[in-house]
Amino acid sequence: MLVALAIAMTASFAASAEEAWPSSSASDVSVFVTMLRFRIYAEHCSAKVPGLGPEFESLMENLSSRIGRISEHLLASADFKGMKGKPVPARIIDAFRDSFQDVKHNLERLDAASVCPKTLRTFAEMDDVSLEAGLATTMSAVQNMSRKL
């Protein structure tokens, strides 16, 4: 039973990188991009250093919950209120995809045994203030890019 549960969790975790990118709203894209920044490292490290997989899985669940809560707070603010219904041009999503492909490529070059434990600690130590600042920066970037297009 535990083996089946572990396989199911690993499969859902590994499949997350292949998720369809949201295009329904600027807020959805912003939250997705924020989580993807963490997910890329978590998936890479879980694959390269399997012993860290359960810790990264737990961390990602925690970050997802926290970022979801923080996004609700930010989207209620005057600065980001209009993002919920605003569509995102495909060019912006394509730019983010390209950027994250570069991150993945660069991550492959690093020594996972050295980088992954440090990354796990760094991500685990992030407080809500830091997460909010990162999400707000992403939301602002999506807004600004959308205006320019």
Short mmCIF file of N, CA, C and O in Angstrom, two decimals:
data_model
loop_
_atom_site.label_atom_id
_atom_site.label_comp_id
_atom_site.label_asym_id
_atom_site.label_seq_id
_atom_site.Cartn_x
_atom_site.Cartn_y
_atom_site.Cartn_z
N MET A 1 0.83 -1.19 0.00
CA MET A 1 0.00 0.00 0.00
C MET A 1 0.87 1.25 0.00
O MET A 1 0.59 2.18 -0.73
N LEU A 2 1.90 1.29 0.84
CA LEU A 2 2.79 2.44 0.89
C LEU A 2 3.51 2.63 -0.44
O LEU A 2 3.71 3.76 -0.89
N VAL A 3 3.90 1.53 -1.06
CA VAL A 3 4.58 1.61 -2.35
C VAL A 3 3.65 2.22 -3.39
O VAL A 3 4.04 3.10 -4.16
N ALA A 4 2.41 1.80 -3.42
CA ALA A 4 1.44 2.34 -4.38
C ALA A 4 1.23 3.83 -4.15
O ALA A 4 1.15 4.61 -5.10
N LEU A 5 1.13 4.23 -2.90
CA LEU A 5 0.98 5.65 -2.57
C LEU A 5 2.20 6.44 -3.00
O LEU A 5 2.07 7.52 -3.59
N ALA A 6 3.38 5.92 -2.75
CA ALA A 6 4.61 6.60 -3.15
C ALA A 6 4.70 6.74 -4.66
O ALA A 6 5.07 7.80 -5.17
N ILE A 7 4.31 5.70 -5.38
CA ILE A 7 4.33 5.76 -6.84
C ILE A 7 3.34 6.80 -7.34
O ILE A 7 3.64 7.59 -8.23
N ALA A 8 2.15 6.81 -6.77
CA ALA A 8 1.13 7.77 -7.19
C ALA A 8 1.58 9.19 -6.92
O ALA A 8 1.40 10.09 -7.76
N MET A 9 2.18 9.43 -5.76
CA MET A 9 2.65 10.78 -5.43
C MET A 9 3.78 11.18 -6.36
O MET A 9 3.82 12.31 -6.83
N THR A 10 4.70 10.28 -6.63
CA THR A 10 5.81 10.58 -7.52
C THR A 10 5.31 10.86 -8.93
O THR A 10 5.76 11.80 -9.58
N ALA A 11 4.37 10.08 -9.40
CA ALA A 11 3.84 10.28 -10.74
C ALA A 11 3.15 11.62 -10.87
O ALA A 11 3.33 12.34 -11.84
N SER A 12 2.34 12.00 -9.87
CA SER A 12 1.66 13.29 -9.95
C SER A 12 2.65 14.43 -9.84
O SER A 12 2.50 15.47 -10.48
N PHE A 13 3.69 14.24 -9.04
CA PHE A 13 4.70 15.27 -8.88
C PHE A 13 5.50 15.44 -10.17
O PHE A 13 5.70 16.54 -10.65
N ALA A 14 5.90 14.33 -10.79
CA ALA A 14 6.68 14.39 -12.01
C ALA A 14 5.86 14.94 -13.17
O ALA A 14 6.38 15.64 -14.03
N ALA A 15 4.58 14.66 -13.20
CA ALA A 15 3.73 15.13 -14.29
C ALA A 15 3.48 16.63 -14.20
O ALA A 15 3.10 17.24 -15.19
N SER A 16 3.71 17.23 -13.05
CA SER A 16 3.37 18.64 -12.88
C SER A 16 4.14 19.56 -13.82
O SER A 16 3.65 20.60 -14.20
N ALA A 17 5.35 19.19 -14.21
CA ALA A 17 6.12 20.03 -15.12
C ALA A 17 5.49 20.06 -16.50
O ALA A 17 5.69 21.01 -17.25
N GLU A 18 4.70 19.05 -16.81
CA GLU A 18 4.07 18.97 -18.11
C GLU A 18 2.65 19.55 -18.10
O GLU A 18 1.93 19.42 -19.07
N GLU A 19 2.26 20.17 -17.01
CA GLU A 19 0.93 20.77 -16.92
C GLU A 19 0.73 21.77 -18.04
O GLU A 19 1.66 22.42 -18.49
N ALA A 20 -0.51 21.92 -18.43
CA ALA A 20 -0.83 22.94 -19.42
C ALA A 20 -0.71 24.31 -18.75
O ALA A 20 -1.13 24.49 -17.61
N TRP A 21 -0.11 25.21 -19.47
CA TRP A 21 0.02 26.56 -18.95
C TRP A 21 -1.34 27.23 -18.97
O TRP A 21 -2.07 27.14 -19.97
N PRO A 22 -1.70 27.91 -17.90
CA PRO A 22 -2.98 28.61 -17.90
C PRO A 22 -2.91 29.83 -18.83
O PRO A 22 -1.86 30.45 -18.99
N SER A 23 -4.01 30.13 -19.44
CA SER A 23 -4.07 31.33 -20.26
C SER A 23 -5.36 32.09 -19.99
O SER A 23 -5.65 33.08 -20.65
N SER A 24 -6.09 31.62 -19.00
CA SER A 24 -7.39 32.21 -18.72
C SER A 24 -7.30 33.59 -18.09
O SER A 24 -8.16 34.42 -18.33
N SER A 25 -6.29 33.83 -17.30
CA SER A 25 -6.19 35.15 -16.68
C SER A 25 -4.75 35.45 -16.27
O SER A 25 -3.96 34.54 -16.05
N ALA A 26 -4.48 36.73 -16.17
CA ALA A 26 -3.15 37.17 -15.76
C ALA A 26 -2.82 36.69 -14.35
O ALA A 26 -1.67 36.38 -14.05
N SER A 27 -3.83 36.61 -13.50
CA SER A 27 -3.58 36.14 -12.14
C SER A 27 -3.20 34.66 -12.14
O SER A 27 -2.27 34.26 -11.43
N ASP A 28 -3.89 33.84 -12.94
CA ASP A 28 -3.56 32.42 -13.01
C ASP A 28 -2.15 32.20 -13.54
O ASP A 28 -1.41 31.36 -13.03
N VAL A 29 -1.78 32.95 -14.56
CA VAL A 29 -0.44 32.82 -15.13
C VAL A 29 0.61 33.23 -14.10
O VAL A 29 1.63 32.57 -13.94
N SER A 30 0.35 34.29 -13.37
CA SER A 30 1.30 34.78 -12.37
C SER A 30 1.53 33.76 -11.27
O SER A 30 2.67 33.52 -10.86
N VAL A 31 0.47 33.16 -10.78
CA VAL A 31 0.60 32.15 -9.73
C VAL A 31 1.31 30.91 -10.29
O VAL A 31 2.21 30.36 -9.64
N PHE A 32 0.95 30.49 -11.49
CA PHE A 32 1.58 29.34 -12.12
C PHE A 32 3.08 29.56 -12.27
O PHE A 32 3.88 28.68 -11.94
N VAL A 33 3.46 30.73 -12.77
CA VAL A 33 4.88 31.05 -12.99
C VAL A 33 5.63 31.07 -11.65
O VAL A 33 6.75 30.56 -11.55
N THR A 34 5.02 31.62 -10.65
CA THR A 34 5.65 31.66 -9.32
C THR A 34 5.90 30.26 -8.81
O THR A 34 6.99 29.94 -8.32
N MET A 35 4.91 29.40 -8.92
CA MET A 35 5.07 28.00 -8.47
C MET A 35 6.07 27.25 -9.34
O MET A 35 6.85 26.44 -8.84
N LEU A 36 6.07 27.52 -10.63
CA LEU A 36 6.96 26.82 -11.54
C LEU A 36 8.42 27.09 -11.21
O LEU A 36 9.27 26.21 -11.35
N ARG A 37 8.72 28.28 -10.73
CA ARG A 37 10.09 28.59 -10.32
C ARG A 37 10.58 27.60 -9.28
O ARG A 37 11.73 27.16 -9.33
N PHE A 38 9.73 27.27 -8.36
CA PHE A 38 10.09 26.30 -7.32
C PHE A 38 10.03 24.87 -7.86
O PHE A 38 10.87 24.04 -7.57
N ARG A 39 8.99 24.59 -8.65
CA ARG A 39 8.75 23.24 -9.14
C ARG A 39 9.90 22.72 -10.00
O ARG A 39 10.26 21.55 -9.93
N ILE A 40 10.49 23.59 -10.80
CA ILE A 40 11.61 23.17 -11.65
C ILE A 40 12.74 22.59 -10.80
O ILE A 40 13.27 21.52 -11.09
N TYR A 41 13.09 23.29 -9.74
CA TYR A 41 14.14 22.80 -8.85
C TYR A 41 13.70 21.54 -8.12
O TYR A 41 14.46 20.59 -7.98
N ALA A 42 12.46 21.54 -7.64
CA ALA A 42 11.97 20.40 -6.88
C ALA A 42 11.97 19.13 -7.74
O ALA A 42 12.39 18.06 -7.28
N GLU A 43 11.51 19.24 -8.96
CA GLU A 43 11.47 18.07 -9.83
C GLU A 43 12.87 17.61 -10.22
O GLU A 43 13.15 16.41 -10.23
N HIS A 44 13.72 18.56 -10.53
CA HIS A 44 15.10 18.21 -10.89
C HIS A 44 15.79 17.51 -9.72
O HIS A 44 16.39 16.45 -9.88
N CYS A 45 15.68 18.10 -8.56
CA CYS A 45 16.36 17.55 -7.39
C CYS A 45 15.77 16.21 -6.96
O CYS A 45 16.50 15.32 -6.54
N SER A 46 14.46 16.06 -7.08
CA SER A 46 13.84 14.79 -6.73
C SER A 46 14.30 13.68 -7.66
O SER A 46 14.46 12.54 -7.23
N ALA A 47 14.53 14.03 -8.91
CA ALA A 47 15.01 13.03 -9.87
C ALA A 47 16.49 12.72 -9.67
O ALA A 47 16.90 11.56 -9.74
N LYS A 48 17.29 13.73 -9.41
CA LYS A 48 18.74 13.54 -9.30
C LYS A 48 19.18 13.06 -7.93
O LYS A 48 20.20 12.39 -7.79
N VAL A 49 18.44 13.45 -6.89
CA VAL A 49 18.75 13.05 -5.51
C VAL A 49 17.45 12.51 -4.91
O VAL A 49 16.76 13.21 -4.16
N PRO A 50 17.10 11.27 -5.27
CA PRO A 50 15.79 10.72 -4.88
C PRO A 50 15.49 10.77 -3.38
O PRO A 50 14.33 10.89 -2.99
N GLY A 51 16.50 10.72 -2.57
CA GLY A 51 16.28 10.78 -1.13
C GLY A 51 15.65 12.09 -0.68
O GLY A 51 15.02 12.15 0.38
N LEU A 52 15.80 13.15 -1.49
CA LEU A 52 15.20 14.44 -1.15
C LEU A 52 13.78 14.58 -1.69
O LEU A 52 13.08 15.54 -1.37
N GLY A 53 13.34 13.62 -2.50
CA GLY A 53 12.03 13.70 -3.12
C GLY A 53 10.88 13.94 -2.16
O GLY A 53 10.08 14.86 -2.37
N PRO A 54 10.76 13.15 -1.09
CA PRO A 54 9.65 13.37 -0.16
C PRO A 54 9.68 14.76 0.49
O PRO A 54 8.64 15.37 0.70
N GLU A 55 10.88 15.24 0.79
CA GLU A 55 10.99 16.57 1.40
C GLU A 55 10.58 17.66 0.41
O GLU A 55 9.89 18.62 0.77
N PHE A 56 10.98 17.51 -0.84
CA PHE A 56 10.58 18.48 -1.86
C PHE A 56 9.07 18.40 -2.11
O PHE A 56 8.41 19.44 -2.30
N GLU A 57 8.50 17.21 -2.10
CA GLU A 57 7.06 17.05 -2.29
C GLU A 57 6.30 17.78 -1.19
O GLU A 57 5.36 18.53 -1.46
N SER A 58 6.71 17.57 0.04
CA SER A 58 6.08 18.23 1.17
C SER A 58 6.25 19.75 1.07
O SER A 58 5.31 20.52 1.31
N LEU A 59 7.43 20.17 0.70
CA LEU A 59 7.70 21.59 0.56
C LEU A 59 6.81 22.22 -0.52
O LEU A 59 6.24 23.29 -0.32
N MET A 60 6.66 21.53 -1.65
CA MET A 60 5.84 22.06 -2.73
C MET A 60 4.38 22.18 -2.31
O MET A 60 3.70 23.15 -2.67
N GLU A 61 3.88 21.22 -1.56
CA GLU A 61 2.51 21.30 -1.06
C GLU A 61 2.35 22.51 -0.15
O GLU A 61 1.38 23.25 -0.24
N ASN A 62 3.33 22.72 0.72
CA ASN A 62 3.31 23.86 1.63
C ASN A 62 3.37 25.17 0.85
O ASN A 62 2.59 26.10 1.11
N LEU A 63 4.29 25.26 -0.11
CA LEU A 63 4.42 26.49 -0.91
C LEU A 63 3.15 26.76 -1.71
O LEU A 63 2.71 27.91 -1.81
N SER A 64 2.56 25.73 -2.26
CA SER A 64 1.34 25.90 -3.05
C SER A 64 0.22 26.50 -2.19
O SER A 64 -0.47 27.43 -2.62
N SER A 65 0.06 25.98 -1.01
CA SER A 65 -0.96 26.49 -0.09
C SER A 65 -0.69 27.94 0.28
O SER A 65 -1.59 28.79 0.24
N ARG A 66 0.54 28.22 0.64
CA ARG A 66 0.91 29.57 1.05
C ARG A 66 0.78 30.56 -0.10
O ARG A 66 0.25 31.67 0.07
N ILE A 67 1.24 30.18 -1.27
CA ILE A 67 1.17 31.09 -2.42
C ILE A 67 -0.29 31.30 -2.83
O ILE A 67 -0.67 32.42 -3.21
N GLY A 68 -1.12 30.28 -2.72
CA GLY A 68 -2.54 30.44 -2.99
C GLY A 68 -3.18 31.47 -2.07
O GLY A 68 -3.93 32.34 -2.50
N ARG A 69 -2.86 31.36 -0.80
CA ARG A 69 -3.39 32.32 0.19
C ARG A 69 -2.87 33.73 -0.07
O ARG A 69 -3.63 34.70 -0.04
N ILE A 70 -1.59 33.83 -0.37
CA ILE A 70 -0.98 35.14 -0.63
C ILE A 70 -1.57 35.76 -1.90
O ILE A 70 -1.82 36.96 -1.96
N SER A 71 -1.81 34.94 -2.91
CA SER A 71 -2.36 35.47 -4.16
C SER A 71 -3.76 36.06 -3.93
O SER A 71 -4.09 37.10 -4.50
N GLU A 72 -4.56 35.40 -3.10
CA GLU A 72 -5.88 35.94 -2.79
C GLU A 72 -5.78 37.32 -2.16
O GLU A 72 -6.54 38.23 -2.51
N HIS A 73 -4.83 37.46 -1.26
CA HIS A 73 -4.60 38.75 -0.60
C HIS A 73 -4.17 39.81 -1.63
O HIS A 73 -4.71 40.92 -1.65
N LEU A 74 -3.21 39.46 -2.48
CA LEU A 74 -2.72 40.42 -3.47
C LEU A 74 -3.80 40.79 -4.49
O LEU A 74 -3.93 41.96 -4.88
N LEU A 75 -4.59 39.80 -4.91
CA LEU A 75 -5.62 40.06 -5.92
C LEU A 75 -6.77 40.90 -5.37
O LEU A 75 -7.55 41.46 -6.14
N ALA A 76 -6.86 41.01 -4.07
CA ALA A 76 -7.86 41.88 -3.46
C ALA A 76 -7.37 43.33 -3.36
O ALA A 76 -8.16 44.23 -3.11
N SER A 77 -6.08 43.53 -3.62
CA SER A 77 -5.51 44.88 -3.52
C SER A 77 -5.81 45.68 -4.78
O SER A 77 -6.08 45.13 -5.85
N ALA A 78 -5.75 46.99 -4.65
CA ALA A 78 -6.02 47.88 -5.78
C ALA A 78 -5.04 47.66 -6.93
O ALA A 78 -5.41 47.75 -8.11
N ASP A 79 -3.80 47.32 -6.61
CA ASP A 79 -2.77 47.14 -7.64
C ASP A 79 -3.05 45.97 -8.57
O ASP A 79 -2.70 46.02 -9.75
N PHE A 80 -3.64 44.92 -8.05
CA PHE A 80 -3.78 43.68 -8.83
C PHE A 80 -5.22 43.20 -9.02
O PHE A 80 -5.44 42.14 -9.59
N LYS A 81 -6.17 43.99 -8.58
CA LYS A 81 -7.57 43.57 -8.60
C LYS A 81 -8.07 43.17 -9.99
O LYS A 81 -8.82 42.22 -10.14
N GLY A 82 -7.64 43.85 -11.02
CA GLY A 82 -8.14 43.59 -12.36
C GLY A 82 -7.51 42.41 -13.07
O GLY A 82 -7.86 42.11 -14.21
N MET A 83 -6.61 41.71 -12.42
CA MET A 83 -5.89 40.62 -13.08
C MET A 83 -6.71 39.34 -13.24
O MET A 83 -6.40 38.53 -14.10
N LYS A 84 -7.73 39.17 -12.44
CA LYS A 84 -8.49 37.92 -12.47
C LYS A 84 -9.14 37.66 -13.82
O LYS A 84 -9.17 36.54 -14.29
N GLY A 85 -9.67 38.65 -14.44
CA GLY A 85 -10.38 38.44 -15.69
C GLY A 85 -9.60 38.86 -16.92
O GLY A 85 -10.11 38.75 -18.03
N LYS A 86 -8.38 39.30 -16.73
CA LYS A 86 -7.60 39.81 -17.86
C LYS A 86 -6.84 38.68 -18.55
O LYS A 86 -6.02 38.02 -17.93
N PRO A 87 -7.10 38.48 -19.85
CA PRO A 87 -6.37 37.43 -20.57
C PRO A 87 -4.90 37.81 -20.77
O PRO A 87 -4.54 38.98 -20.74
N VAL A 88 -4.08 36.80 -20.98
CA VAL A 88 -2.64 37.01 -21.18
C VAL A 88 -2.30 36.68 -22.64
O VAL A 88 -2.63 35.60 -23.11
N PRO A 89 -1.65 37.61 -23.32
CA PRO A 89 -1.24 37.32 -24.70
C PRO A 89 -0.31 36.09 -24.76
O PRO A 89 0.53 35.89 -23.88
N ALA A 90 -0.47 35.30 -25.79
CA ALA A 90 0.33 34.08 -25.95
C ALA A 90 1.82 34.39 -25.98
O ALA A 90 2.63 33.57 -25.52
N ARG A 91 2.21 35.53 -26.49
CA ARG A 91 3.62 35.89 -26.55
C ARG A 91 4.24 35.96 -25.16
O ARG A 91 5.42 35.64 -24.98
N ILE A 92 3.48 36.37 -24.18
CA ILE A 92 3.99 36.44 -22.80
C ILE A 92 4.22 35.03 -22.26
O ILE A 92 5.25 34.74 -21.67
N ILE A 93 3.26 34.17 -22.48
CA ILE A 93 3.40 32.79 -22.02
C ILE A 93 4.59 32.13 -22.71
O ILE A 93 5.38 31.43 -22.08
N ASP A 94 4.73 32.37 -24.01
CA ASP A 94 5.87 31.82 -24.74
C ASP A 94 7.20 32.33 -24.18
O ASP A 94 8.17 31.56 -24.07
N ALA A 95 7.24 33.59 -23.82
CA ALA A 95 8.48 34.16 -23.25
C ALA A 95 8.81 33.49 -21.92
O ALA A 95 9.97 33.17 -21.65
N PHE A 96 7.80 33.28 -21.08
CA PHE A 96 8.04 32.58 -19.81
C PHE A 96 8.49 31.15 -20.06
O PHE A 96 9.41 30.67 -19.41
N ARG A 97 7.86 30.46 -21.00
CA ARG A 97 8.26 29.09 -21.32
C ARG A 97 9.73 29.03 -21.72
O ARG A 97 10.48 28.17 -21.27
N ASP A 98 10.13 29.94 -22.60
CA ASP A 98 11.52 29.98 -23.05
C ASP A 98 12.46 30.23 -21.88
O ASP A 98 13.51 29.60 -21.76
N SER A 99 12.09 31.15 -21.03
CA SER A 99 12.91 31.48 -19.87
C SER A 99 13.08 30.26 -18.95
O SER A 99 14.19 29.98 -18.48
N PHE A 100 12.00 29.54 -18.72
CA PHE A 100 12.08 28.38 -17.85
C PHE A 100 12.82 27.22 -18.49
O PHE A 100 13.44 26.42 -17.80
N GLN A 101 12.79 27.13 -19.80
CA GLN A 101 13.60 26.12 -20.49
C GLN A 101 15.09 26.41 -20.26
O GLN A 101 15.88 25.50 -20.05
N ASP A 102 15.45 27.70 -20.28
CA ASP A 102 16.83 28.08 -19.99
C ASP A 102 17.21 27.72 -18.56
O ASP A 102 18.32 27.24 -18.31
N VAL A 103 16.30 27.96 -17.63
CA VAL A 103 16.57 27.62 -16.22
C VAL A 103 16.80 26.11 -16.10
O VAL A 103 17.76 25.67 -15.45
N LYS A 104 15.95 25.31 -16.73
CA LYS A 104 16.12 23.85 -16.68
C LYS A 104 17.46 23.43 -17.27
O LYS A 104 18.16 22.59 -16.71
N HIS A 105 17.79 24.02 -18.39
CA HIS A 105 19.05 23.68 -19.05
C HIS A 105 20.24 24.03 -18.16
O HIS A 105 21.18 23.24 -18.01
N ASN A 106 20.21 25.19 -17.56
CA ASN A 106 21.31 25.61 -16.68
C ASN A 106 21.37 24.76 -15.42
O ASN A 106 22.46 24.47 -14.91
N LEU A 107 20.23 24.35 -14.92
CA LEU A 107 20.18 23.51 -13.73
C LEU A 107 20.83 22.15 -13.98
O LEU A 107 21.49 21.60 -13.10
N GLU A 108 20.66 21.64 -15.17
CA GLU A 108 21.26 20.34 -15.53
C GLU A 108 22.78 20.37 -15.43
O GLU A 108 23.41 19.35 -15.19
N ARG A 109 23.37 21.51 -15.58
CA ARG A 109 24.83 21.65 -15.55
C ARG A 109 25.40 21.65 -14.13
O ARG A 109 26.60 21.48 -13.95
N LEU A 110 24.56 21.87 -13.15
CA LEU A 110 25.03 21.98 -11.77
C LEU A 110 25.12 20.62 -11.10
O LEU A 110 24.43 19.67 -11.48
N ASP A 111 25.93 20.54 -10.07
CA ASP A 111 26.08 19.32 -9.28
C ASP A 111 24.89 19.20 -8.32
O ASP A 111 24.81 19.92 -7.32
N ALA A 112 23.97 18.30 -8.65
CA ALA A 112 22.74 18.14 -7.87
C ALA A 112 23.02 17.79 -6.41
O ALA A 112 22.33 18.28 -5.51
N ALA A 113 24.02 16.98 -6.16
CA ALA A 113 24.33 16.57 -4.79
C ALA A 113 24.70 17.76 -3.92
O ALA A 113 24.47 17.76 -2.71
N SER A 114 25.25 18.79 -4.53
CA SER A 114 25.63 19.99 -3.80
C SER A 114 24.49 21.02 -3.77
O SER A 114 24.19 21.60 -2.73
N VAL A 115 23.88 21.22 -4.92
CA VAL A 115 22.88 22.28 -5.07
C VAL A 115 21.55 21.93 -4.40
O VAL A 115 20.93 22.79 -3.77
N CYS A 116 21.12 20.72 -4.52
CA CYS A 116 19.77 20.35 -4.09
C CYS A 116 19.53 20.48 -2.57
O CYS A 116 18.50 21.03 -2.17
N PRO A 117 20.42 19.99 -1.72
CA PRO A 117 20.18 20.19 -0.28
C PRO A 117 20.13 21.67 0.10
O PRO A 117 19.29 22.08 0.91
N LYS A 118 20.98 22.48 -0.52
CA LYS A 118 20.97 23.93 -0.25
C LYS A 118 19.67 24.56 -0.73
O LYS A 118 19.09 25.40 -0.05
N THR A 119 19.24 24.14 -1.90
CA THR A 119 18.00 24.67 -2.46
C THR A 119 16.82 24.31 -1.58
O THR A 119 15.95 25.15 -1.31
N LEU A 120 16.78 23.09 -1.12
CA LEU A 120 15.71 22.65 -0.23
C LEU A 120 15.66 23.53 1.02
O LEU A 120 14.58 24.00 1.42
N ARG A 121 16.81 23.76 1.63
CA ARG A 121 16.87 24.61 2.83
C ARG A 121 16.42 26.03 2.52
O ARG A 121 15.64 26.63 3.27
N THR A 122 16.92 26.58 1.42
CA THR A 122 16.58 27.96 1.06
C THR A 122 15.08 28.11 0.84
O THR A 122 14.45 29.05 1.34
N PHE A 123 14.49 27.18 0.09
CA PHE A 123 13.05 27.24 -0.17
C PHE A 123 12.25 27.06 1.12
O PHE A 123 11.25 27.74 1.34
N ALA A 124 12.68 26.15 1.97
CA ALA A 124 11.97 25.88 3.22
C ALA A 124 12.02 27.07 4.17
O ALA A 124 11.09 27.26 4.96
N GLU A 125 13.06 27.85 4.08
CA GLU A 125 13.22 29.00 4.98
C GLU A 125 12.52 30.25 4.49
O GLU A 125 12.51 31.27 5.19
N MET A 126 11.93 30.22 3.31
CA MET A 126 11.26 31.40 2.78
C MET A 126 10.04 31.74 3.62
O MET A 126 9.20 30.89 3.88
N ASP A 127 9.97 32.98 4.03
CA ASP A 127 8.82 33.43 4.80
C ASP A 127 7.76 34.00 3.86
O ASP A 127 8.00 34.19 2.66
N ASP A 128 6.59 34.28 4.40
CA ASP A 128 5.49 34.79 3.58
C ASP A 128 5.80 36.16 2.97
O ASP A 128 5.32 36.47 1.88
N VAL A 129 6.58 36.95 3.65
CA VAL A 129 6.95 38.27 3.12
C VAL A 129 7.75 38.10 1.83
O VAL A 129 7.49 38.78 0.83
N SER A 130 8.69 37.18 1.83
CA SER A 130 9.48 36.92 0.62
C SER A 130 8.62 36.34 -0.50
O SER A 130 8.76 36.72 -1.66
N LEU A 131 7.75 35.41 -0.15
CA LEU A 131 6.86 34.83 -1.16
C LEU A 131 5.93 35.89 -1.75
O LEU A 131 5.71 35.93 -2.96
N GLU A 132 5.42 36.75 -0.90
CA GLU A 132 4.53 37.81 -1.38
C GLU A 132 5.28 38.78 -2.29
O GLU A 132 4.77 39.18 -3.34
N ALA A 133 6.50 39.12 -1.93
CA ALA A 133 7.30 40.02 -2.77
C ALA A 133 7.56 39.39 -4.13
O ALA A 133 7.44 40.06 -5.17
N GLY A 134 7.88 38.11 -4.16
CA GLY A 134 8.13 37.43 -5.42
C GLY A 134 6.88 37.35 -6.28
O GLY A 134 6.93 37.59 -7.50
N LEU A 135 5.76 37.02 -5.68
CA LEU A 135 4.50 36.94 -6.42
C LEU A 135 4.08 38.33 -6.92
O LEU A 135 3.64 38.46 -8.07
N ALA A 136 4.24 39.34 -6.09
CA ALA A 136 3.89 40.70 -6.51
C ALA A 136 4.77 41.15 -7.68
O ALA A 136 4.28 41.79 -8.62
N THR A 137 6.03 40.79 -7.65
CA THR A 137 6.93 41.13 -8.76
C THR A 137 6.48 40.44 -10.04
O THR A 137 6.45 41.05 -11.11
N THR A 138 6.11 39.18 -9.94
CA THR A 138 5.63 38.45 -11.11
C THR A 138 4.33 39.05 -11.63
O THR A 138 4.16 39.24 -12.84
N MET A 139 3.42 39.37 -10.73
CA MET A 139 2.15 39.97 -11.15
C MET A 139 2.39 41.31 -11.86
O MET A 139 1.78 41.58 -12.89
N SER A 140 3.29 42.10 -11.31
CA SER A 140 3.62 43.39 -11.94
C SER A 140 4.23 43.19 -13.32
O SER A 140 3.91 43.91 -14.26
N ALA A 141 5.10 42.21 -13.44
CA ALA A 141 5.74 41.93 -14.72
C ALA A 141 4.71 41.51 -15.77
O ALA A 141 4.74 41.97 -16.91
N VAL A 142 3.80 40.64 -15.37
CA VAL A 142 2.74 40.19 -16.29
C VAL A 142 1.87 41.38 -16.70
O VAL A 142 1.55 41.55 -17.89
N GLN A 143 1.52 42.22 -15.75
CA GLN A 143 0.73 43.41 -16.07
C GLN A 143 1.48 44.31 -17.05
O GLN A 143 0.91 44.76 -18.04
N ASN A 144 2.74 44.59 -16.76
CA ASN A 144 3.51 45.50 -17.61
C ASN A 144 3.70 44.94 -19.01
O ASN A 144 3.59 45.66 -20.00
N MET A 145 4.01 43.65 -19.11
CA MET A 145 4.18 43.04 -20.43
C MET A 145 2.86 43.06 -21.20
O MET A 145 2.86 43.32 -22.42
N SER A 146 1.76 42.82 -20.52
CA SER A 146 0.45 42.83 -21.17
C SER A 146 0.12 44.23 -21.71
O SER A 146 -0.42 44.36 -22.80
N ARG A 147 0.44 45.24 -20.93
CA ARG A 147 0.19 46.63 -21.38
C ARG A 147 1.00 46.97 -22.62
O ARG A 147 0.51 47.64 -23.52
N LYS A 148 2.24 46.50 -22.65
CA LYS A 148 3.12 46.82 -23.77
C LYS A 148 2.70 46.11 -25.05
O LYS A 148 2.99 46.58 -26.14
N LEU A 149 2.05 44.97 -24.91
CA LEU A 149 1.58 44.25 -26.10
C LEU A 149 0.19 44.73 -26.45
O LEU A 149 -0.38 44.52 -27.42
#
